[in-house]
mmCIF file of C-alpha atoms and ligand atoms in Angstrom:
data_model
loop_
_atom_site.group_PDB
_atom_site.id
_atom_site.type_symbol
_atom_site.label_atom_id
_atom_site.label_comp_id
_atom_site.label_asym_id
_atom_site.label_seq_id
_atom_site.Cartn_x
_atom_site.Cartn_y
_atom_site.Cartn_z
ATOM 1 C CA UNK A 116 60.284 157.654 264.882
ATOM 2 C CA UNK A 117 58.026 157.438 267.725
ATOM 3 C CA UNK A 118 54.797 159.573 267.580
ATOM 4 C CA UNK A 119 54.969 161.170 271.566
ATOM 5 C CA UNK A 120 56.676 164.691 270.990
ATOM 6 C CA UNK A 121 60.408 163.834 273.079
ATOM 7 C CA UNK A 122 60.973 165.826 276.015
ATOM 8 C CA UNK A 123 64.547 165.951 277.179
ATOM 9 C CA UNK A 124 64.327 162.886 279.860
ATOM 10 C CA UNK A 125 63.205 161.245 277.062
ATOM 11 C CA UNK A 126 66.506 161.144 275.368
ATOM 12 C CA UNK A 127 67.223 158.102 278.049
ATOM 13 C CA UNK A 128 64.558 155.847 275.998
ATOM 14 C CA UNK A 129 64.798 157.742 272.449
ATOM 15 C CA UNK A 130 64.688 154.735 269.742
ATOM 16 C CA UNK A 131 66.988 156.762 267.617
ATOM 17 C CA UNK A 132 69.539 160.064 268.181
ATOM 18 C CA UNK A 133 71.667 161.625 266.267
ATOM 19 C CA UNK A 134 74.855 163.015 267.933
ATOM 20 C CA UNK A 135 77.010 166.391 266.512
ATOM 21 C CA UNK A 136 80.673 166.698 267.916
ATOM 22 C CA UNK A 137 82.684 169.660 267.311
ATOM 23 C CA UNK A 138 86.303 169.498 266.110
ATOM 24 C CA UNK A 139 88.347 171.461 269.107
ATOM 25 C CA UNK A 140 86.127 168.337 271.309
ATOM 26 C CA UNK A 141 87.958 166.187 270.233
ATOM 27 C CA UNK A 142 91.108 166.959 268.748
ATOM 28 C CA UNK A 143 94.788 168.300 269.649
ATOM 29 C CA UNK A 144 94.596 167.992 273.289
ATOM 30 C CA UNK A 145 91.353 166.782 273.697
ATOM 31 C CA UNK A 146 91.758 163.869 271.140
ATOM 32 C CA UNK A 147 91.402 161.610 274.882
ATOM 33 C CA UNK A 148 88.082 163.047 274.874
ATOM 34 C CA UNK A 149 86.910 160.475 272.126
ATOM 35 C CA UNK A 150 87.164 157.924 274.571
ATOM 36 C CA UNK A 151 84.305 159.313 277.238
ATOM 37 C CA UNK A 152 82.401 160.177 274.254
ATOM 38 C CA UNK A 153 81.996 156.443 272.669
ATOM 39 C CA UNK A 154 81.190 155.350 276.423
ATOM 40 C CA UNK A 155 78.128 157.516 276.489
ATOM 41 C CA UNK A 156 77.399 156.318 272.534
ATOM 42 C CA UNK A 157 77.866 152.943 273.738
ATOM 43 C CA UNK A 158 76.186 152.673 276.883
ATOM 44 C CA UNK A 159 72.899 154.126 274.347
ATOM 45 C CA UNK A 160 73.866 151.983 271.625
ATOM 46 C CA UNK A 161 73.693 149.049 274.542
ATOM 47 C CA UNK A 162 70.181 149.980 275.451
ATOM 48 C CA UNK A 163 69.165 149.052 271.886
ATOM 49 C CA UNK A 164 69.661 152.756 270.708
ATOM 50 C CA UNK A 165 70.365 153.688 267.067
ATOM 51 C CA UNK A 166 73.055 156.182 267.657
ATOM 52 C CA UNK A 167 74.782 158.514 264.765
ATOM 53 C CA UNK A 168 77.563 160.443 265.119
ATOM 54 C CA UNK A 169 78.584 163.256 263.214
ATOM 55 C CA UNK A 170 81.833 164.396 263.973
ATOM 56 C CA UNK A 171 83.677 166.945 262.577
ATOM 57 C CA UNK A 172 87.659 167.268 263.232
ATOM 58 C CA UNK A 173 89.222 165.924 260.221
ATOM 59 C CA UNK A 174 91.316 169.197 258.969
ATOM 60 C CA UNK A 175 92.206 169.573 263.242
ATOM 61 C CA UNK A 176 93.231 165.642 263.142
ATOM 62 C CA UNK A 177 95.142 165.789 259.866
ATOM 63 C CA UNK A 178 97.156 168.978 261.141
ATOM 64 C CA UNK A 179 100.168 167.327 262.400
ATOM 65 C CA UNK A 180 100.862 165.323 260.124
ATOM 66 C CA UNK A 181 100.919 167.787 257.835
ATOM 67 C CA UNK A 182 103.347 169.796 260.206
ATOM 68 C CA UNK A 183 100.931 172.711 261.029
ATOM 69 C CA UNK A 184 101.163 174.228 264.089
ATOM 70 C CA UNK A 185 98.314 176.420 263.336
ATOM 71 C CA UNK A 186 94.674 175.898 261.388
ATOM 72 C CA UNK A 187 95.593 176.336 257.367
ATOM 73 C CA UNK A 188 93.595 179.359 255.906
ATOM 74 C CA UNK A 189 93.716 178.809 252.526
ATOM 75 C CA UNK A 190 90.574 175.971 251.396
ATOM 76 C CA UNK A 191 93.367 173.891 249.468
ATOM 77 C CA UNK A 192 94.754 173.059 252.470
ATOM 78 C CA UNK A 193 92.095 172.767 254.779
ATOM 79 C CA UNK A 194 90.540 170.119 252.176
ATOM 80 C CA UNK A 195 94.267 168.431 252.392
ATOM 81 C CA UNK A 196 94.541 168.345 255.914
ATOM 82 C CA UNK A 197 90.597 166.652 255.972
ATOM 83 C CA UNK A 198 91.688 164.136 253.463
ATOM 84 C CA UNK A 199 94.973 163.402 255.640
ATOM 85 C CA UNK A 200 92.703 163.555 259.078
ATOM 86 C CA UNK A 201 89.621 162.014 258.548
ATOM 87 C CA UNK A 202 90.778 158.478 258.303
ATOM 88 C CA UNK A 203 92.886 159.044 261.586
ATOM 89 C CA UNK A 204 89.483 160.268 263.009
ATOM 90 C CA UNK A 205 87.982 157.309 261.975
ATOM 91 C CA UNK A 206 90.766 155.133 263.387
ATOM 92 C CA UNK A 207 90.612 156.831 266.373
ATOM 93 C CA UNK A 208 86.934 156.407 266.805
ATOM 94 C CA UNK A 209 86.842 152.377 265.678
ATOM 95 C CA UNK A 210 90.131 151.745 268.055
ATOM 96 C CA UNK A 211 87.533 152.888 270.932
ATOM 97 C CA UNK A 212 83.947 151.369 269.551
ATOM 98 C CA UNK A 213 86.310 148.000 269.610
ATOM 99 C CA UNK A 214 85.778 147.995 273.341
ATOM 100 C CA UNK A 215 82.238 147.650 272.976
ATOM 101 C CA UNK A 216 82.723 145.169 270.000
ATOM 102 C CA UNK A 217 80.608 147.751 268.118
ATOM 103 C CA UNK A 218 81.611 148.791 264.508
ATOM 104 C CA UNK A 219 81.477 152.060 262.980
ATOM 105 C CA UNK A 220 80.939 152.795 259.493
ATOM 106 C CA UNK A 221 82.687 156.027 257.268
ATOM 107 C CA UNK A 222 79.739 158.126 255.452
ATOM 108 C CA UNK A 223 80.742 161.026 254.192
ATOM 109 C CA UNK A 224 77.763 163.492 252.879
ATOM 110 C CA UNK A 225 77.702 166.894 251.476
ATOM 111 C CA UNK A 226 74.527 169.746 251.669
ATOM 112 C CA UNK A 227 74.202 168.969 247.966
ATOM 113 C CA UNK A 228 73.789 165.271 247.951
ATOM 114 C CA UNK A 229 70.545 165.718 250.809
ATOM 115 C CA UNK A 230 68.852 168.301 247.983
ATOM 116 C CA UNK A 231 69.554 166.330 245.001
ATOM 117 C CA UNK A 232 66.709 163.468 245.388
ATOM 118 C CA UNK A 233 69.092 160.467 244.195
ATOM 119 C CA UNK A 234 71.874 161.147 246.353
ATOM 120 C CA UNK A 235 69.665 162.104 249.777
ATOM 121 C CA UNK A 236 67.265 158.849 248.591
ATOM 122 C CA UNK A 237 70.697 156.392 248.335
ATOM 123 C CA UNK A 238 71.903 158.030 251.677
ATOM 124 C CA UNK A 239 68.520 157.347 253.490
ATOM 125 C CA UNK A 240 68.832 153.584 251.758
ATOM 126 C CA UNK A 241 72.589 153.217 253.407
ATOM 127 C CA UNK A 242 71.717 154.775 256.473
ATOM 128 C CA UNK A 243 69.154 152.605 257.079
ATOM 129 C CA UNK A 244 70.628 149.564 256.518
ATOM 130 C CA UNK A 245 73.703 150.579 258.670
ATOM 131 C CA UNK A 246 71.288 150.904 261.890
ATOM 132 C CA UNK A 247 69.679 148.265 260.946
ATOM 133 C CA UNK A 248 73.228 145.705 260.815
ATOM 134 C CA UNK A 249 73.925 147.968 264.154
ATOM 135 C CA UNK A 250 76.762 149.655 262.861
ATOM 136 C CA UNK A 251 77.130 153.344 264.373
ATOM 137 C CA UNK A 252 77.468 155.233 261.389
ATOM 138 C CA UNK A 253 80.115 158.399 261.580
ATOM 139 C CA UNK A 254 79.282 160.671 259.710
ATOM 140 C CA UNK A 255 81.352 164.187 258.178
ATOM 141 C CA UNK A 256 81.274 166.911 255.649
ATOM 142 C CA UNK A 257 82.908 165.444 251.933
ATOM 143 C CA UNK A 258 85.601 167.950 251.968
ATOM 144 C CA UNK A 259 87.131 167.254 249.185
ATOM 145 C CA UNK A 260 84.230 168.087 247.092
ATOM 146 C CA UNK A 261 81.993 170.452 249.660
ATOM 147 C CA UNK A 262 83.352 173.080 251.982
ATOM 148 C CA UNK A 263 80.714 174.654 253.394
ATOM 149 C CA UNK A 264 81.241 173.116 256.651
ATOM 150 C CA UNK A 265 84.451 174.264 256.801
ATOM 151 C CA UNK A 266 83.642 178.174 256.451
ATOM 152 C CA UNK A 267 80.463 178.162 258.554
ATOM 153 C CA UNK A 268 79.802 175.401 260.575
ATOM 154 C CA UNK A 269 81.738 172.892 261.850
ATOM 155 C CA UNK A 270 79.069 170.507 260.513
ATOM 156 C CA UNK A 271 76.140 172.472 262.760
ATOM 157 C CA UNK A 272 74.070 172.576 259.755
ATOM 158 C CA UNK A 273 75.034 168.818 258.398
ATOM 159 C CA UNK A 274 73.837 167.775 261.709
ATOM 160 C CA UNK A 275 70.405 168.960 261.215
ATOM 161 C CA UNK A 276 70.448 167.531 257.482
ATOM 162 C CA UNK A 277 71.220 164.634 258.705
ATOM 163 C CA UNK A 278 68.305 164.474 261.567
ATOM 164 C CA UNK A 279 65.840 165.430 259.344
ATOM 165 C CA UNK A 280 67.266 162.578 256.755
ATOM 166 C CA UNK A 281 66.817 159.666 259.062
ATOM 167 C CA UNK A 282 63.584 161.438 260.616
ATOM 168 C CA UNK A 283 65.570 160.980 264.218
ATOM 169 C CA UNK A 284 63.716 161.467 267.337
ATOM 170 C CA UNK A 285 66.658 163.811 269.071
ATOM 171 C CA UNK A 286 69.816 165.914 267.940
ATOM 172 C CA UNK A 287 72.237 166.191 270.435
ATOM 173 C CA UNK A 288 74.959 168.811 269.525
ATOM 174 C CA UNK A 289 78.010 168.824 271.571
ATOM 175 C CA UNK A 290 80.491 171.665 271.857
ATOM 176 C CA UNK A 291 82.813 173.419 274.835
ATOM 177 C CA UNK A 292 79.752 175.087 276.153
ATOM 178 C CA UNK A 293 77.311 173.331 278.539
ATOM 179 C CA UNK A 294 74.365 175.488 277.132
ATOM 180 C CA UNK A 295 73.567 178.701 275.232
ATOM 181 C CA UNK A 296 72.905 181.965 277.516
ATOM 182 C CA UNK A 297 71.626 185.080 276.995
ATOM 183 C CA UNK A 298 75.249 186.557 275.857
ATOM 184 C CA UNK A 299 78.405 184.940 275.868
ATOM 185 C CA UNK A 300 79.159 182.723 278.731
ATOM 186 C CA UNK A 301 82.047 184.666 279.656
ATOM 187 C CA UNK A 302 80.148 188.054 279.883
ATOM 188 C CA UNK A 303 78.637 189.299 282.881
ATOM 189 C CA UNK A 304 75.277 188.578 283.208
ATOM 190 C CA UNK A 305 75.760 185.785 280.826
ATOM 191 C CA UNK A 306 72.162 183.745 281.917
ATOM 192 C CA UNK A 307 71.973 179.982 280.945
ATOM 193 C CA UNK A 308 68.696 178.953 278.843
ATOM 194 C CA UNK A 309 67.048 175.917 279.762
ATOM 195 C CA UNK A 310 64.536 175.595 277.142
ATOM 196 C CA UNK A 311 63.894 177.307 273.662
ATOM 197 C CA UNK A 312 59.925 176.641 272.587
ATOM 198 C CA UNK A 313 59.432 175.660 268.969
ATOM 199 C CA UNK A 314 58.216 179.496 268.442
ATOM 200 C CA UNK A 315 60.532 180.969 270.120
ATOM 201 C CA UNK A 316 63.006 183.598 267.934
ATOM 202 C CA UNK A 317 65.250 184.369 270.600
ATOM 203 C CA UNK A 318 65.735 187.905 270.243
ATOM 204 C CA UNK A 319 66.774 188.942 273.397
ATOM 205 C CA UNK A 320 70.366 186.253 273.026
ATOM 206 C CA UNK A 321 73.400 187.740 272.191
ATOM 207 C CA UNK A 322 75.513 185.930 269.789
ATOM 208 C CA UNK A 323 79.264 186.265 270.432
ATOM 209 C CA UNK A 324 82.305 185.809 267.922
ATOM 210 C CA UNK A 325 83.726 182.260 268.082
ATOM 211 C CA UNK A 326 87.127 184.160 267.634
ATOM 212 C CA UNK A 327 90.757 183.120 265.703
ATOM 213 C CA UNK A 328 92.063 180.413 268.221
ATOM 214 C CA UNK A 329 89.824 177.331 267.860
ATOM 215 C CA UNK A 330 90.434 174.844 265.316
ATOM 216 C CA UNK A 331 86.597 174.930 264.428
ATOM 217 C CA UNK A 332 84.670 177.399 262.529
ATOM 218 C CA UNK A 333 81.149 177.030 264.461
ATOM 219 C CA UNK A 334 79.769 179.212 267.304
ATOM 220 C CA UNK A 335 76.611 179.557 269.209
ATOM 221 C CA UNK A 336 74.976 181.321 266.243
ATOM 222 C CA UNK A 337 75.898 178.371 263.535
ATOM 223 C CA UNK A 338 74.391 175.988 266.278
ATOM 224 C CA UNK A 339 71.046 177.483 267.097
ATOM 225 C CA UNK A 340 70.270 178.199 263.335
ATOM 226 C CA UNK A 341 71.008 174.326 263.047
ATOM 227 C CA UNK A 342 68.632 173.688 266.174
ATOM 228 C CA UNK A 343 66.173 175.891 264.453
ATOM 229 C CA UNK A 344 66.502 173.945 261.255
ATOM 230 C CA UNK A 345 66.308 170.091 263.102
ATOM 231 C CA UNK A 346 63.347 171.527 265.149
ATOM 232 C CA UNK A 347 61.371 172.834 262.361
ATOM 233 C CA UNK A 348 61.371 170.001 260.875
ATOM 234 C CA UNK A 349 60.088 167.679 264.203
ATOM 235 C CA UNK A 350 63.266 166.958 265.720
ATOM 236 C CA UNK A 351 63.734 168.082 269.293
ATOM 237 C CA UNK A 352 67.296 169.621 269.918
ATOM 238 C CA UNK A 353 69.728 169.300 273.164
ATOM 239 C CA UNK A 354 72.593 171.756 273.034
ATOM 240 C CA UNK A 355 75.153 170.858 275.602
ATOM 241 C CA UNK A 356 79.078 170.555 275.963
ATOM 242 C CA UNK A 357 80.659 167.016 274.861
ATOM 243 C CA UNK A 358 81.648 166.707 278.665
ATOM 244 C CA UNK A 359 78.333 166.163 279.666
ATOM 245 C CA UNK A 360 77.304 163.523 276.708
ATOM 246 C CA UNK A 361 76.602 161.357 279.058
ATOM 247 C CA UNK A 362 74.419 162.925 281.158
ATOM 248 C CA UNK A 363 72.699 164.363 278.169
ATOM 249 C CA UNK A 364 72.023 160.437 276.981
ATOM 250 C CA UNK A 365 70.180 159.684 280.423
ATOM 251 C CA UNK A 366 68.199 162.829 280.289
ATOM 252 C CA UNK A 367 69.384 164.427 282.864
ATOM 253 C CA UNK A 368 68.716 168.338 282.807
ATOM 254 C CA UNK A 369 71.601 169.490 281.413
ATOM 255 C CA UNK A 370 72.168 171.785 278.646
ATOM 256 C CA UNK A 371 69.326 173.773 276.703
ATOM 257 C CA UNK A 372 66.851 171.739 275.110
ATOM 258 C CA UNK A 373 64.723 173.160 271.615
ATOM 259 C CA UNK A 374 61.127 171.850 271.386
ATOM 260 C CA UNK A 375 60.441 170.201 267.992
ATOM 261 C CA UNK A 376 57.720 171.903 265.866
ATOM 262 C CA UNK A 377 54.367 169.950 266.647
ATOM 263 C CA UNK A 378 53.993 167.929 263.464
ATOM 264 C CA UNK A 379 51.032 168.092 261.512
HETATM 265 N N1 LIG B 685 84.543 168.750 257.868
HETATM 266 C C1 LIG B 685 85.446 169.614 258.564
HETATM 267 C C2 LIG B 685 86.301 168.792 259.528
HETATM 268 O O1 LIG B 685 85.902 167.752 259.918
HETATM 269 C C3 LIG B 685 84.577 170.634 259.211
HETATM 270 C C4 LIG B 685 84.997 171.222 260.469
HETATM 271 C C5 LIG B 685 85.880 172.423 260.424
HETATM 272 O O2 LIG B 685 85.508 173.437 259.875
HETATM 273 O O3 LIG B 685 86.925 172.309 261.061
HETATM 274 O O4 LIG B 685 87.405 169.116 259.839
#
């Protein structure tokens, strides 16, 4: 990690960045959208970047083929369409890397593992040594055996885990919104925030329902508590929409950006 707190044009030179995509980015109809999305990873990856992506989408993938026309309520199934998806998502993902000749690499984590000190200590180990053989690790909730991502997340909170595990210099968390405002975007008087200071508890910001019709579970709430979380623990935040990744990876202003905690 470098030692200069990041500001947000900095992402264009940031040694290493973790990236969060959410599943309704980049499934069902916007499954094209994975392609755009490994450009911008690429182009940083290119630049001698050590680029992570978590993505979540495995239970929206695996839908299909598991003839659902709708997102399964019951966990069972959820954790069946994840098993069913995730490889697909993975597929997807390495059919697109193989453009760049770059190679991806499956790790799949749970909360758990990064508080039990074996587990988060043989995840740092693997991690490591996938940046360092410049594989772009892709990273998603364990379904099978954790689910919290599933109820309240979308992997928000994994995102930030896995920040603060590889001590990243930026988090980059990507959803349909280009930024969080003061109330929901589609409310009057909905105000775009540019930048959230390490201190800063927000209290004025409205935080809106994510409602029944997406195919993920987070909202703005899930993702500023995981900003919160990344920046308390000296990783800077950008929270933008995954149509503007690529902006967001040449620090252009775009999005709202979350000041780290000074470390110390
Ligand atoms: N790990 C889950 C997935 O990839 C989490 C996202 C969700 O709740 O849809 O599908």
């Amino acid at each position: 990690m470098t030692d200069a707190v990041l500001s947000r044009e900095g992402l264009a030179t940031a040694k290493r960045i973790v990236v969060k995509v959410g599943s309704s980015s980049i499934s069902g109809a916007n499954a094209a959208q994975i392609g755009p999305l490994v450009d911008a990873l690429a182009a940083a990856h290119a630049r001698g970047a050590e680029v992570i992506l978590v993505s979540s989408g495995a239970i929206a993938t695996g839908m299909p083929f598991l003839q659902l026309d709708a997102r399964p309520t019951d966990l069972a199934t959820q954790q069946a369409a994840a098993a069913v998806g995730q490889n697909i998502l993975i597929y997807r993902y390495q059919e697109s890397l193989r453009r760049y000749s770059i190679v991806a690499g499956q790790v799949l984590l749970t909360a758990g593992d990064m508080e039990t000190p074996s587990h988060r200590s043989n995840a740092q180990r693997a991690m490591e040594r996938l940046l360092g053989l410049r594989i772009l690790p892709i990273v998603n909730e364990n379904d099978t055996v954790a689910t919290h991502e599933i109820r309240f997340g979308d992997n928000d909170r994994l995102a930030a885990l896995v920040a603060e595990l590889v001590a990243a210099d930026a988090l980059v968390l990507l959803s349909d919104v280009d930024a969080l405002y003061t109330r929901p975007p589609h409310e009057p008087g909905a105000v775009r925030i540019d930048h959230v200071g390490f201190d800063d508890d927000l209290l004025g910001v409205t935080f809106g329902d994510i409602g029944a019709a997406g195919v993920g579970t987070g909202g703005a709430g899930t993702k500023v508590a995981a900003a919160k979380h990344a920046a308390a623990a000296g990783t800077p935040v950008l929270l933008t929409s995954a149509a503007k990744v690529a902006d967001a990876l040449t620090g252009l202003p775009v999005g709202t950006w979350f000041d780290a905690a000074p470390r110390g």
